[in-house]
PDB file of C-alpha atoms and ligand atoms in Angstrom:
ATOM      1  CA  MET I 164       0.046  -0.025  -0.018  1.00 90.00           C
ATOM      2  CA  SER I 165       1.278   3.462  -0.877  1.00 96.00           C
ATOM      3  CA  LEU I 166       1.106   6.388   1.533  1.00 97.00           C
ATOM      4  CA  ILE I 167      -0.993   8.327  -0.999  1.00 98.00           C
ATOM      5  CA  GLU I 168      -3.237   6.604  -3.477  1.00 98.00           C
ATOM      6  CA  VAL I 169      -5.300   8.721  -5.940  1.00 98.00           C
ATOM      7  CA  LYS I 170      -7.534   6.543  -8.013  1.00 98.00           C
ATOM      8  CA  ASN I 171      -9.286   7.809 -11.111  1.00 98.00           C
ATOM      9  CA  VAL I 172     -10.533  11.046  -9.489  1.00 98.00           C
ATOM     10  CA  LYS I 173     -12.665  13.519 -11.181  1.00 97.00           C
ATOM     11  CA  TYR I 174     -13.962  16.914 -10.024  1.00 97.00           C
ATOM     12  CA  ALA I 175     -15.988  19.610 -11.607  1.00 95.00           C
ATOM     13  CA  TYR I 176     -17.115  23.014 -10.222  1.00 94.00           C
ATOM     14  CA  SER I 177     -20.823  23.907 -10.678  1.00 85.00           C
ATOM     15  CA  TYR I 178     -21.256  20.404 -12.115  1.00 77.00           C
ATOM     16  CA  ASN I 179     -25.058  20.579 -12.075  1.00 79.00           C
ATOM     17  CA  SER I 180     -25.249  23.702 -14.170  1.00 80.00           C
ATOM     18  CA  GLU I 181     -24.630  24.150 -17.907  1.00 81.00           C
ATOM     19  CA  ASP I 182     -21.308  25.780 -17.609  1.00 82.00           C
ATOM     20  CA  ALA I 183     -19.698  22.964 -15.481  1.00 87.00           C
ATOM     21  CA  ILE I 184     -15.887  23.326 -15.281  1.00 90.00           C
ATOM     22  CA  ILE I 185     -14.082  20.033 -15.196  1.00 94.00           C
ATOM     23  CA  ALA I 186     -11.130  20.815 -13.021  1.00 97.00           C
ATOM     24  CA  VAL I 187      -9.693  17.310 -12.570  1.00 98.00           C
ATOM     25  CA  ASN I 188     -10.464  14.482 -15.011  1.00 97.00           C
ATOM     26  CA  ASP I 189      -9.586  10.858 -14.336  1.00 97.00           C
ATOM     27  CA  VAL I 190      -6.306  11.358 -12.497  1.00 98.00           C
ATOM     28  CA  SER I 191      -4.466   8.512 -10.836  1.00 98.00           C
ATOM     29  CA  PHE I 192      -1.143   8.201  -9.083  1.00 98.00           C
ATOM     30  CA  ASN I 193       0.571   6.784  -5.966  1.00 98.00           C
ATOM     31  CA  ILE I 194       3.110   8.506  -3.750  1.00 98.00           C
ATOM     32  CA  GLU I 195       5.441   6.499  -1.458  1.00 97.00           C
ATOM     33  CA  GLU I 196       6.544   7.502   1.991  1.00 97.00           C
ATOM     34  CA  GLY I 197       9.740   9.682   1.776  1.00 97.00           C
ATOM     35  CA  GLU I 198       9.249  10.645  -1.896  1.00 98.00           C
ATOM     36  CA  PHE I 199       9.701  14.221  -3.119  1.00 98.00           C
ATOM     37  CA  VAL I 200       7.193  14.804  -5.893  1.00 98.00           C
ATOM     38  CA  ALA I 201       6.741  17.917  -7.946  1.00 98.00           C
ATOM     39  CA  LEU I 202       3.221  18.543  -9.239  1.00 98.00           C
ATOM     40  CA  VAL I 203       3.470  21.085 -12.062  1.00 97.00           C
ATOM     41  CA  GLY I 204       1.092  22.654 -14.542  1.00 96.00           C
ATOM     42  CA  HIS I 205      -0.055  25.818 -16.077  1.00 94.00           C
ATOM     43  CA  ASN I 206      -2.624  28.133 -14.324  1.00 93.00           C
ATOM     44  CA  GLY I 207      -6.064  26.378 -14.196  1.00 95.00           C
ATOM     45  CA  SER I 208      -4.540  22.902 -14.847  1.00 97.00           C
ATOM     46  CA  GLY I 209      -6.244  21.567 -11.590  1.00 97.00           C
ATOM     47  CA  LYS I 210      -3.321  21.556  -9.233  1.00 96.00           C
ATOM     48  CA  SER I 211      -5.059  23.290  -6.244  1.00 95.00           C
ATOM     49  CA  THR I 212      -8.181  21.189  -6.787  1.00 96.00           C
ATOM     50  CA  LEU I 213      -6.034  18.113  -6.533  1.00 97.00           C
ATOM     51  CA  ALA I 214      -4.213  19.459  -3.368  1.00 95.00           C
ATOM     52  CA  LYS I 215      -7.599  20.037  -1.679  1.00 95.00           C
ATOM     53  CA  MET I 216      -8.533  16.512  -2.546  1.00 97.00           C
ATOM     54  CA  LEU I 217      -5.447  15.168  -0.844  1.00 96.00           C
ATOM     55  CA  ASN I 218      -6.517  16.440   2.637  1.00 92.00           C
ATOM     56  CA  GLY I 219     -10.314  16.055   2.111  1.00 95.00           C
ATOM     57  CA  LEU I 220     -11.120  19.667   1.721  1.00 94.00           C
ATOM     58  CA  ILE I 221     -12.678  18.539  -1.630  1.00 96.00           C
ATOM     59  CA  ILE I 222     -14.179  15.126  -2.050  1.00 97.00           C
ATOM     60  CA  PRO I 223     -13.841  13.695  -5.689  1.00 97.00           C
ATOM     61  CA  LEU I 224     -17.057  13.348  -7.599  1.00 96.00           C
ATOM     62  CA  VAL I 225     -15.750  10.094  -9.084  1.00 97.00           C
ATOM     63  CA  GLY I 226     -12.815   7.958  -7.779  1.00 98.00           C
ATOM     64  CA  ASP I 227     -11.092   7.804  -4.379  1.00 98.00           C
ATOM     65  CA  VAL I 228      -8.217   9.353  -2.433  1.00 98.00           C
ATOM     66  CA  LEU I 229      -6.585   7.142   0.193  1.00 98.00           C
ATOM     67  CA  ILE I 230      -4.025   8.512   2.701  1.00 97.00           C
ATOM     68  CA  ASP I 231      -2.384   5.591   4.501  1.00 96.00           C
ATOM     69  CA  GLY I 232      -5.368   3.556   3.447  1.00 97.00           C
ATOM     70  CA  MET I 233      -7.917   5.952   4.786  1.00 97.00           C
ATOM     71  CA  ASN I 234     -10.570   7.127   2.332  1.00 98.00           C
ATOM     72  CA  THR I 235     -11.240  10.882   2.334  1.00 98.00           C
ATOM     73  CA  ARG I 236     -14.884  10.054   1.701  1.00 97.00           C
ATOM     74  CA  ASP I 237     -15.160   8.768   5.280  1.00 97.00           C
ATOM     75  CA  ASP I 238     -16.007  11.867   7.441  1.00 96.00           C
ATOM     76  CA  ALA I 239     -14.960   9.938  10.615  1.00 97.00           C
ATOM     77  CA  LEU I 240     -11.403   9.613   9.206  1.00 97.00           C
ATOM     78  CA  LEU I 241     -10.856  13.304   8.198  1.00 95.00           C
ATOM     79  CA  TYR I 242      -9.292  14.288  11.479  1.00 92.00           C
ATOM     80  CA  ASP I 243      -6.775  11.477  11.248  1.00 94.00           C
ATOM     81  CA  ILE I 244      -6.127  12.237   7.604  1.00 95.00           C
ATOM     82  CA  ARG I 245      -5.356  15.893   8.321  1.00 92.00           C
ATOM     83  CA  ARG I 246      -2.893  14.931  10.987  1.00 92.00           C
ATOM     84  CA  GLN I 247      -0.959  12.935   8.387  1.00 95.00           C
ATOM     85  CA  ILE I 248      -1.127  15.434   5.555  1.00 95.00           C
ATOM     86  CA  GLY I 249      -0.431  19.129   6.086  1.00 93.00           C
ATOM     87  CA  VAL I 250      -1.036  21.704   3.348  1.00 92.00           C
ATOM     88  CA  VAL I 251       0.690  25.031   3.067  1.00 90.00           C
ATOM     89  CA  PHE I 252      -0.994  27.491   0.734  1.00 83.00           C
ATOM     90  CA  GLN I 253       0.152  30.382  -1.358  1.00 79.00           C
ATOM     91  CA  ASN I 254      -0.342  33.427   0.809  1.00 73.00           C
ATOM     92  CA  PRO I 255       1.358  33.324   4.242  1.00 66.00           C
ATOM     93  CA  ASP I 256      -0.575  36.368   5.537  1.00 71.00           C
ATOM     94  CA  ASN I 257      -3.805  34.386   5.299  1.00 72.00           C
ATOM     95  CA  GLN I 258      -2.314  31.527   7.330  1.00 71.00           C
ATOM     96  CA  MET I 259      -1.159  33.612  10.352  1.00 75.00           C
ATOM     97  CA  VAL I 260      -3.514  33.584  13.226  1.00 77.00           C
ATOM     98  CA  ALA I 261      -1.574  34.942  16.304  1.00 81.00           C
ATOM     99  CA  THR I 262       0.411  38.119  17.001  1.00 85.00           C
ATOM    100  CA  ILE I 263       3.500  36.328  18.430  1.00 92.00           C
ATOM    101  CA  ILE I 264       5.238  33.899  16.153  1.00 93.00           C
ATOM    102  CA  GLU I 265       5.579  31.010  18.653  1.00 94.00           C
ATOM    103  CA  ASP I 266       1.804  31.260  19.369  1.00 93.00           C
ATOM    104  CA  ASP I 267       1.115  31.047  15.746  1.00 92.00           C
ATOM    105  CA  VAL I 268       3.081  27.787  15.389  1.00 94.00           C
ATOM    106  CA  ALA I 269       1.468  26.399  18.621  1.00 94.00           C
ATOM    107  CA  PHE I 270      -2.086  26.844  17.107  1.00 91.00           C
ATOM    108  CA  GLY I 271      -2.151  23.459  15.377  1.00 89.00           C
ATOM    109  CA  PRO I 272      -0.868  21.329  18.249  1.00 91.00           C
ATOM    110  CA  GLU I 273      -3.204  23.169  20.664  1.00 92.00           C
ATOM    111  CA  ASN I 274      -6.141  22.210  18.505  1.00 88.00           C
ATOM    112  CA  LEU I 275      -5.003  18.641  18.698  1.00 87.00           C
ATOM    113  CA  GLY I 276      -5.435  18.947  22.462  1.00 89.00           C
ATOM    114  CA  LEU I 277      -1.812  18.027  23.332  1.00 91.00           C
ATOM    115  CA  GLU I 278      -0.080  18.525  26.756  1.00 94.00           C
ATOM    116  CA  PRO I 279       1.545  21.962  27.105  1.00 94.00           C
ATOM    117  CA  LYS I 280       4.959  20.373  27.443  1.00 96.00           C
ATOM    118  CA  GLU I 281       4.482  18.425  24.252  1.00 94.00           C
ATOM    119  CA  ILE I 282       3.287  21.608  22.501  1.00 95.00           C
ATOM    120  CA  ARG I 283       6.370  23.439  23.691  1.00 96.00           C
ATOM    121  CA  GLN I 284       8.690  20.797  22.260  1.00 94.00           C
ATOM    122  CA  ARG I 285       6.922  20.659  18.974  1.00 92.00           C
ATOM    123  CA  VAL I 286       6.952  24.511  18.488  1.00 95.00           C
ATOM    124  CA  ASP I 287      10.710  24.591  19.321  1.00 94.00           C
ATOM    125  CA  TRP I 288      11.404  21.676  16.943  1.00 91.00           C
ATOM    126  CA  ALA I 289       9.306  23.138  14.072  1.00 91.00           C
ATOM    127  CA  LEU I 290      10.946  26.649  14.383  1.00 93.00           C
ATOM    128  CA  GLU I 291      14.281  24.993  14.487  1.00 89.00           C
ATOM    129  CA  ALA I 292      13.434  22.930  11.445  1.00 86.00           C
ATOM    130  CA  VAL I 293      12.695  25.994   9.346  1.00 87.00           C
ATOM    131  CA  GLY I 294      15.696  28.060  10.745  1.00 89.00           C
ATOM    132  CA  MET I 295      13.455  30.563  12.587  1.00 92.00           C
ATOM    133  CA  SER I 296      14.133  29.715  16.274  1.00 93.00           C
ATOM    134  CA  GLU I 297      15.599  33.178  17.028  1.00 94.00           C
ATOM    135  CA  HIS I 298      12.355  34.863  15.884  1.00 94.00           C
ATOM    136  CA  LYS I 299      10.036  32.953  18.207  1.00 93.00           C
ATOM    137  CA  LYS I 300       9.092  35.912  20.326  1.00 94.00           C
ATOM    138  CA  GLY I 301       8.799  38.179  17.346  1.00 91.00           C
ATOM    139  CA  MET I 302       5.771  39.459  15.456  1.00 90.00           C
ATOM    140  CA  PRO I 303       4.736  37.941  12.200  1.00 85.00           C
ATOM    141  CA  PHE I 304       4.114  41.293  10.440  1.00 85.00           C
ATOM    142  CA  ARG I 305       7.848  42.239  10.856  1.00 86.00           C
ATOM    143  CA  LEU I 306       9.023  39.338   8.756  1.00 89.00           C
ATOM    144  CA  SER I 307       9.948  39.088   5.124  1.00 88.00           C
ATOM    145  CA  GLY I 308       7.763  37.019   2.753  1.00 86.00           C
ATOM    146  CA  GLY I 309      10.214  34.089   2.856  1.00 86.00           C
ATOM    147  CA  GLN I 310      10.340  34.153   6.607  1.00 89.00           C
ATOM    148  CA  LYS I 311       6.531  34.347   6.922  1.00 90.00           C
ATOM    149  CA  GLN I 312       6.206  31.356   4.616  1.00 88.00           C
ATOM    150  CA  ARG I 313       8.809  29.459   6.705  1.00 89.00           C
ATOM    151  CA  ILE I 314       6.624  30.216   9.834  1.00 91.00           C
ATOM    152  CA  ALA I 315       3.512  28.930   7.984  1.00 91.00           C
ATOM    153  CA  ILE I 316       5.494  25.722   7.209  1.00 90.00           C
ATOM    154  CA  ALA I 317       6.516  25.427  10.866  1.00 91.00           C
ATOM    155  CA  GLY I 318       2.858  25.751  11.866  1.00 92.00           C
ATOM    156  CA  VAL I 319       1.953  22.746   9.618  1.00 91.00           C
ATOM    157  CA  LEU I 320       5.081  20.845  10.742  1.00 91.00           C
ATOM    158  CA  ALA I 321       4.075  21.216  14.472  1.00 92.00           C
ATOM    159  CA  ILE I 322       1.171  18.875  13.740  1.00 91.00           C
ATOM    160  CA  LYS I 323       3.922  16.329  12.790  1.00 89.00           C
ATOM    161  CA  PRO I 324       2.386  15.310   9.481  1.00 94.00           C
ATOM    162  CA  ARG I 325       3.997  12.580   7.358  1.00 96.00           C
ATOM    163  CA  VAL I 326       3.224  14.526   4.158  1.00 97.00           C
ATOM    164  CA  LEU I 327       3.744  18.206   3.430  1.00 95.00           C
ATOM    165  CA  VAL I 328       1.904  19.541   0.464  1.00 96.00           C
ATOM    166  CA  LEU I 329       3.037  23.042  -0.643  1.00 94.00           C
ATOM    167  CA  ASP I 330       0.554  24.688  -3.037  1.00 94.00           C
ATOM    168  CA  GLU I 331       2.547  27.408  -4.783  1.00 92.00           C
ATOM    169  CA  SER I 332       3.944  28.378  -1.479  1.00 86.00           C
ATOM    170  CA  THR I 333       6.890  30.132  -2.999  1.00 83.00           C
ATOM    171  CA  SER I 334       5.145  32.028  -5.772  1.00 79.00           C
ATOM    172  CA  MET I 335       4.724  35.253  -3.936  1.00 76.00           C
ATOM    173  CA  LEU I 336       8.326  35.336  -2.827  1.00 78.00           C
ATOM    174  CA  ASP I 337      11.404  37.036  -4.250  1.00 81.00           C
ATOM    175  CA  PRO I 338      14.317  34.754  -5.469  1.00 84.00           C
ATOM    176  CA  LYS I 339      16.005  34.765  -2.143  1.00 83.00           C
ATOM    177  CA  GLY I 340      12.797  33.852  -0.223  1.00 80.00           C
ATOM    178  CA  ARG I 341      11.988  31.154  -2.725  1.00 83.00           C
ATOM    179  CA  ALA I 342      15.472  29.624  -2.271  1.00 86.00           C
ATOM    180  CA  GLU I 343      15.236  29.792   1.533  1.00 83.00           C
ATOM    181  CA  VAL I 344      11.854  27.985   1.548  1.00 84.00           C
ATOM    182  CA  LEU I 345      12.960  25.361  -1.050  1.00 88.00           C
ATOM    183  CA  ASN I 346      16.069  24.562   0.990  1.00 90.00           C
ATOM    184  CA  VAL I 347      13.986  24.048   4.146  1.00 88.00           C
ATOM    185  CA  ILE I 348      11.640  21.730   2.259  1.00 91.00           C
ATOM    186  CA  LYS I 349      14.465  19.664   0.779  1.00 94.00           C
ATOM    187  CA  ARG I 350      16.047  19.300   4.209  1.00 91.00           C
ATOM    188  CA  LEU I 351      12.855  18.153   5.821  1.00 90.00           C
ATOM    189  CA  ASN I 352      12.457  15.559   3.071  1.00 95.00           C
ATOM    190  CA  LYS I 353      16.073  14.266   3.432  1.00 96.00           C
ATOM    191  CA  GLU I 354      16.548  14.474   7.164  1.00 92.00           C
ATOM    192  CA  GLN I 355      13.080  13.893   8.557  1.00 90.00           C
ATOM    193  CA  ASN I 356      11.886  11.632   5.752  1.00 95.00           C
ATOM    194  CA  ILE I 357       8.750  13.827   5.383  1.00 95.00           C
ATOM    195  CA  THR I 358       7.054  13.060   2.131  1.00 97.00           C
ATOM    196  CA  VAL I 359       6.793  16.233  -0.030  1.00 97.00           C
ATOM    197  CA  VAL I 360       4.327  17.181  -2.738  1.00 97.00           C
ATOM    198  CA  LEU I 361       5.613  20.474  -4.146  1.00 97.00           C
ATOM    199  CA  ILE I 362       3.034  22.218  -6.317  1.00 96.00           C
ATOM    200  CA  THR I 363       4.593  24.771  -8.556  1.00 93.00           C
ATOM    201  CA  HIS I 364       4.622  26.390 -11.965  1.00 87.00           C
ATOM    202  CA  TYR I 365       8.350  27.160 -11.704  1.00 88.00           C
ATOM    203  CA  MET I 366       9.962  24.290 -13.582  1.00 91.00           C
ATOM    204  CA  ASP I 367      13.342  24.973 -11.895  1.00 90.00           C
ATOM    205  CA  GLU I 368      11.773  23.907  -8.617  1.00 91.00           C
ATOM    206  CA  ALA I 369      10.861  20.541 -10.114  1.00 94.00           C
ATOM    207  CA  LEU I 370      14.442  19.790 -11.200  1.00 92.00           C
ATOM    208  CA  ASP I 371      15.452  18.190  -7.819  1.00 89.00           C
ATOM    209  CA  ALA I 372      12.258  16.152  -7.390  1.00 95.00           C
ATOM    210  CA  ASP I 373      12.325  12.376  -7.363  1.00 96.00           C
ATOM    211  CA  ARG I 374       9.348  12.362  -9.742  1.00 97.00           C
ATOM    212  CA  ILE I 375       7.547  15.009 -11.738  1.00 97.00           C
ATOM    213  CA  ILE I 376       3.866  14.877 -12.445  1.00 98.00           C
ATOM    214  CA  ILE I 377       2.557  17.288 -15.031  1.00 97.00           C
ATOM    215  CA  LEU I 378      -1.147  18.247 -15.161  1.00 98.00           C
ATOM    216  CA  ASN I 379      -2.595  19.665 -18.314  1.00 97.00           C
ATOM    217  CA  LYS I 380      -6.242  20.627 -18.481  1.00 97.00           C
ATOM    218  CA  GLY I 381      -7.134  18.460 -15.510  1.00 97.00           C
ATOM    219  CA  LYS I 382      -5.365  15.338 -16.854  1.00 98.00           C
ATOM    220  CA  ILE I 383      -1.961  13.813 -16.196  1.00 98.00           C
ATOM    221  CA  ALA I 384       0.273  14.649 -19.142  1.00 97.00           C
ATOM    222  CA  HIS I 385       3.498  13.175 -17.881  1.00 97.00           C
ATOM    223  CA  MET I 386       4.692  11.273 -14.840  1.00 97.00           C
ATOM    224  CA  GLY I 387       8.364  10.436 -14.533  1.00 96.00           C
ATOM    225  CA  GLY I 388      11.910  11.809 -14.124  1.00 94.00           C
ATOM    226  CA  ARG I 389      13.526  15.011 -15.286  1.00 93.00           C
ATOM    227  CA  GLU I 390      14.234  13.632 -18.814  1.00 93.00           C
ATOM    228  CA  ILE I 391      11.045  15.587 -19.622  1.00 95.00           C
ATOM    229  CA  PHE I 392      13.166  18.755 -19.500  1.00 94.00           C
ATOM    230  CA  LEU I 393      14.730  17.598 -22.762  1.00 93.00           C
ATOM    231  CA  GLU I 394      11.344  17.843 -24.535  1.00 95.00           C
ATOM    232  CA  GLU I 395      10.894  21.573 -24.672  1.00 94.00           C
ATOM    233  CA  GLU I 396       8.237  21.653 -27.470  1.00 94.00           C
ATOM    234  CA  ARG I 397       6.121  19.207 -25.491  1.00 96.00           C
ATOM    235  CA  LEU I 398       6.468  21.197 -22.205  1.00 96.00           C
ATOM    236  CA  ARG I 399       5.648  24.405 -24.047  1.00 95.00           C
ATOM    237  CA  SER I 400       2.476  22.780 -25.340  1.00 96.00           C
ATOM    238  CA  TYR I 401       1.434  22.365 -21.691  1.00 96.00           C
ATOM    239  CA  GLY I 402       2.137  26.050 -21.057  1.00 95.00           C
ATOM    240  CA  LEU I 403       5.448  25.291 -19.255  1.00 95.00           C
ATOM    241  CA  ASN I 404       8.960  26.687 -19.873  1.00 92.00           C
ATOM    242  CA  VAL I 405      12.277  25.018 -19.156  1.00 92.00           C
ATOM    243  CA  PRO I 406      14.836  26.771 -16.940  1.00 93.00           C
ATOM    244  CA  THR I 407      17.188  29.036 -18.979  1.00 94.00           C
ATOM    245  CA  HIS I 408      20.262  26.912 -18.482  1.00 94.00           C
ATOM    246  CA  ILE I 409      18.600  23.757 -19.709  1.00 95.00           C
ATOM    247  CA  HIS I 410      17.263  25.680 -22.725  1.00 95.00           C
ATOM    248  CA  ILE I 411      20.726  26.785 -23.653  1.00 94.00           C
ATOM    249  CA  ALA I 412      22.026  23.220 -23.389  1.00 94.00           C
ATOM    250  CA  ASN I 413      19.109  21.861 -25.477  1.00 93.00           C
ATOM    251  CA  SER I 414      19.623  24.568 -28.154  1.00 93.00           C
ATOM    252  CA  LEU I 415      23.346  23.981 -28.397  1.00 92.00           C
ATOM    253  CA  ARG I 416      22.762  20.259 -28.688  1.00 91.00           C
ATOM    254  CA  LYS I 417      20.200  20.864 -31.443  1.00 91.00           C
ATOM    255  CA  ASN I 418      22.765  22.911 -33.314  1.00 92.00           C
ATOM    256  CA  GLY I 419      25.099  19.960 -33.366  1.00 91.00           C
ATOM    257  CA  MET I 420      27.332  20.792 -30.361  1.00 90.00           C
ATOM    258  CA  ASP I 421      28.507  17.915 -28.246  1.00 89.00           C
ATOM    259  CA  ILE I 422      26.840  18.912 -24.955  1.00 90.00           C
ATOM    260  CA  GLY I 423      26.464  16.126 -22.336  1.00 87.00           C
ATOM    261  CA  GLN I 424      23.684  15.672 -19.847  1.00 88.00           C
ATOM    262  CA  ILE I 425      23.454  18.829 -17.725  1.00 91.00           C
ATOM    263  CA  TRP I 426      20.943  19.686 -14.931  1.00 92.00           C
ATOM    264  CA  THR I 427      22.552  22.440 -13.066  1.00 92.00           C
ATOM    265  CA  GLU I 428      23.908  25.828 -14.129  1.00 92.00           C
ATOM    266  CA  ARG I 429      27.303  24.737 -12.855  1.00 94.00           C
ATOM    267  CA  GLU I 430      27.266  21.650 -15.079  1.00 94.00           C
ATOM    268  CA  LEU I 431      26.334  23.848 -18.093  1.00 93.00           C
ATOM    269  CA  GLU I 432      29.358  26.089 -17.366  1.00 94.00           C
ATOM    270  CA  ASP I 433      31.733  23.134 -17.074  1.00 93.00           C
ATOM    271  CA  GLU I 434      30.498  21.700 -20.361  1.00 91.00           C
ATOM    272  CA  ILE I 435      30.927  24.967 -22.151  1.00 90.00           C
ATOM    273  CA  CYS I 436      34.490  25.390 -20.666  1.00 92.00           C
ATOM    274  CA  ARG I 437      35.288  21.851 -21.842  1.00 90.00           C
ATOM    275  CA  LEU I 438      34.116  22.640 -25.385  1.00 86.00           C
ATOM    276  CA  LEU I 439      36.140  25.869 -25.580  1.00 85.00           C
TER     277      LEU I 439
HETATM  278  P1  LIG W 795      -4.533  25.494 -10.619  1.00 88.04           P
HETATM  279  O1  LIG W 795      -4.255  25.355  -9.206  1.00 88.04           O
HETATM  280  O2  LIG W 795      -3.662  24.484 -11.448  1.00 88.04           O
HETATM  281  O3  LIG W 795      -4.356  26.810 -11.208  1.00 88.04           O
HETATM  282  P2  LIG W 795      -7.338  24.981 -10.087  1.00 88.04           P
HETATM  283  O4  LIG W 795      -7.437  23.666  -9.478  1.00 88.04           O
HETATM  284  O5  LIG W 795      -7.290  26.171  -9.206  1.00 88.04           O
HETATM  285  O6  LIG W 795      -6.010  25.006 -10.987  1.00 88.04           O
HETATM  286  O7  LIG W 795      -8.452  25.226 -11.108  1.00 88.04           O
HETATM  287  C1  LIG W 795      -8.843  24.244 -12.054  1.00 88.04           C
HETATM  288  C2  LIG W 795      -9.996  24.746 -12.866  1.00 88.04           C
HETATM  289  O8  LIG W 795     -11.095  24.842 -12.034  1.00 88.04           O
HETATM  290  C3  LIG W 795      -9.845  26.111 -13.509  1.00 88.04           C
HETATM  291  O9  LIG W 795     -10.526  26.039 -14.740  1.00 88.04           O
HETATM  292  C4  LIG W 795     -10.474  27.019 -12.500  1.00 88.04           C
HETATM  293  O10 LIG W 795     -10.912  28.214 -13.120  1.00 88.04           O
HETATM  294  C5  LIG W 795     -11.591  26.252 -11.978  1.00 88.04           C
HETATM  295  N1  LIG W 795     -11.945  26.530 -10.622  1.00 88.04           N
HETATM  296  C6  LIG W 795     -11.110  26.465  -9.475  1.00 88.04           C
HETATM  297  N2  LIG W 795     -11.687  26.806  -8.378  1.00 88.04           N
HETATM  298  C7  LIG W 795     -13.010  27.048  -8.726  1.00 88.04           C
HETATM  299  C8  LIG W 795     -14.196  27.512  -7.951  1.00 88.04           C
HETATM  300  N3  LIG W 795     -14.120  27.739  -6.680  1.00 88.04           N
HETATM  301  N4  LIG W 795     -15.297  27.719  -8.721  1.00 88.04           N
HETATM  302  C9  LIG W 795     -15.397  27.534 -10.029  1.00 88.04           C
HETATM  303  N5  LIG W 795     -14.269  27.146 -10.730  1.00 88.04           N
HETATM  304  C10 LIG W 795     -13.144  26.969 -10.151  1.00 88.04           C
HETATM  305 MG1  LIG W 796      -3.523  26.797  -7.802  1.00 88.04          MG
END
C-alpha cells in the first residue's frame, strides 16, 4: 500500500449547471513515503483542486483518495487524515492567526489537544526545522515574505504530518525567499523523511524532485523523471517553460554541439568550458 493513493479521481465545479468546469479529469497516481514529488502545470490545470482533494477539503465526484489507506470520503477519518497530511497554501498572510510567532506555530498542536509540554517541544522543533528559532518571540508582520512562509510551514510541521503539500507556497516570494523555503523543504524531506508534494509552475523547482507529475487541463500529461526537460516543445504545449540553462544546453545540442547531460547551471558552465 502506498502512503498516498489517488484513483481515477474526477472533480467539476458547478457540475449541475450548464457551464460546469471540469477541473480534474480521471487522475491516478501513488506516492510512497519519503518521496519528493513535484506537481506542475499551467494556471487552471487543476493543481489546487487536487491539493484540496489530498486532505479532504474537496471530495472527488468520481474515484477515491486514500491516505495511508484511509478514504477521504469517510468523514470519521478526516481528523486522522489531516494529521498525516499538512497543506501550506500560497499566501502566508492568510495563514497567520496569532500576534506572536511561537503562538502562531502552537495553534495546530493546541487544536490537537496536546499537553503543554508536548506543544512546547513541537513548537521549538518546528521553528528549529525551518531555521526561525531566534524569531520565536517576534511578531509575524515584521517578517519578510520568505520568513513568513517558513513560519507557515512550521505551523504545519508542528502537527507532525507525514506528508507536506505546498501549493505554490513560493510563488509570492522574491528569488532569495524562494530559495530559503525550497532549502527548508528539501532538508525536511532528506533529514526527517517527510514526504513532499511540491506544487509549482516554476519548472526549476521541479528539477530536484524524485518524480515530476505534469497536469494539463485536468489530466496527467506526464509522470516520470527530469528527462522531460529535454522535450521543450512538449512542455511548451502544456504552457510550461524549461529553466534557461537547460534551454541553452538543449539549443546547443540541437545545433550539433557535443553537450552532455546537464541539470545544473554549474554543469552547463563546465560543459561550455570543456568545449572551448
Ligand atoms: P491550478 O491550481 O492549477 O491553477 P485549479 O485547481 O485552481 O488549478 O483550477 C482548475 C479549474 O477549475 C480552472 O478552470 C479554474 O478556473 C476552476 N476553478 C477552480 N476553483 C474554482 C471555484 N471555486 N469555482 C469555479 N471554478 C473553479
Ligand atoms: Mg492553484
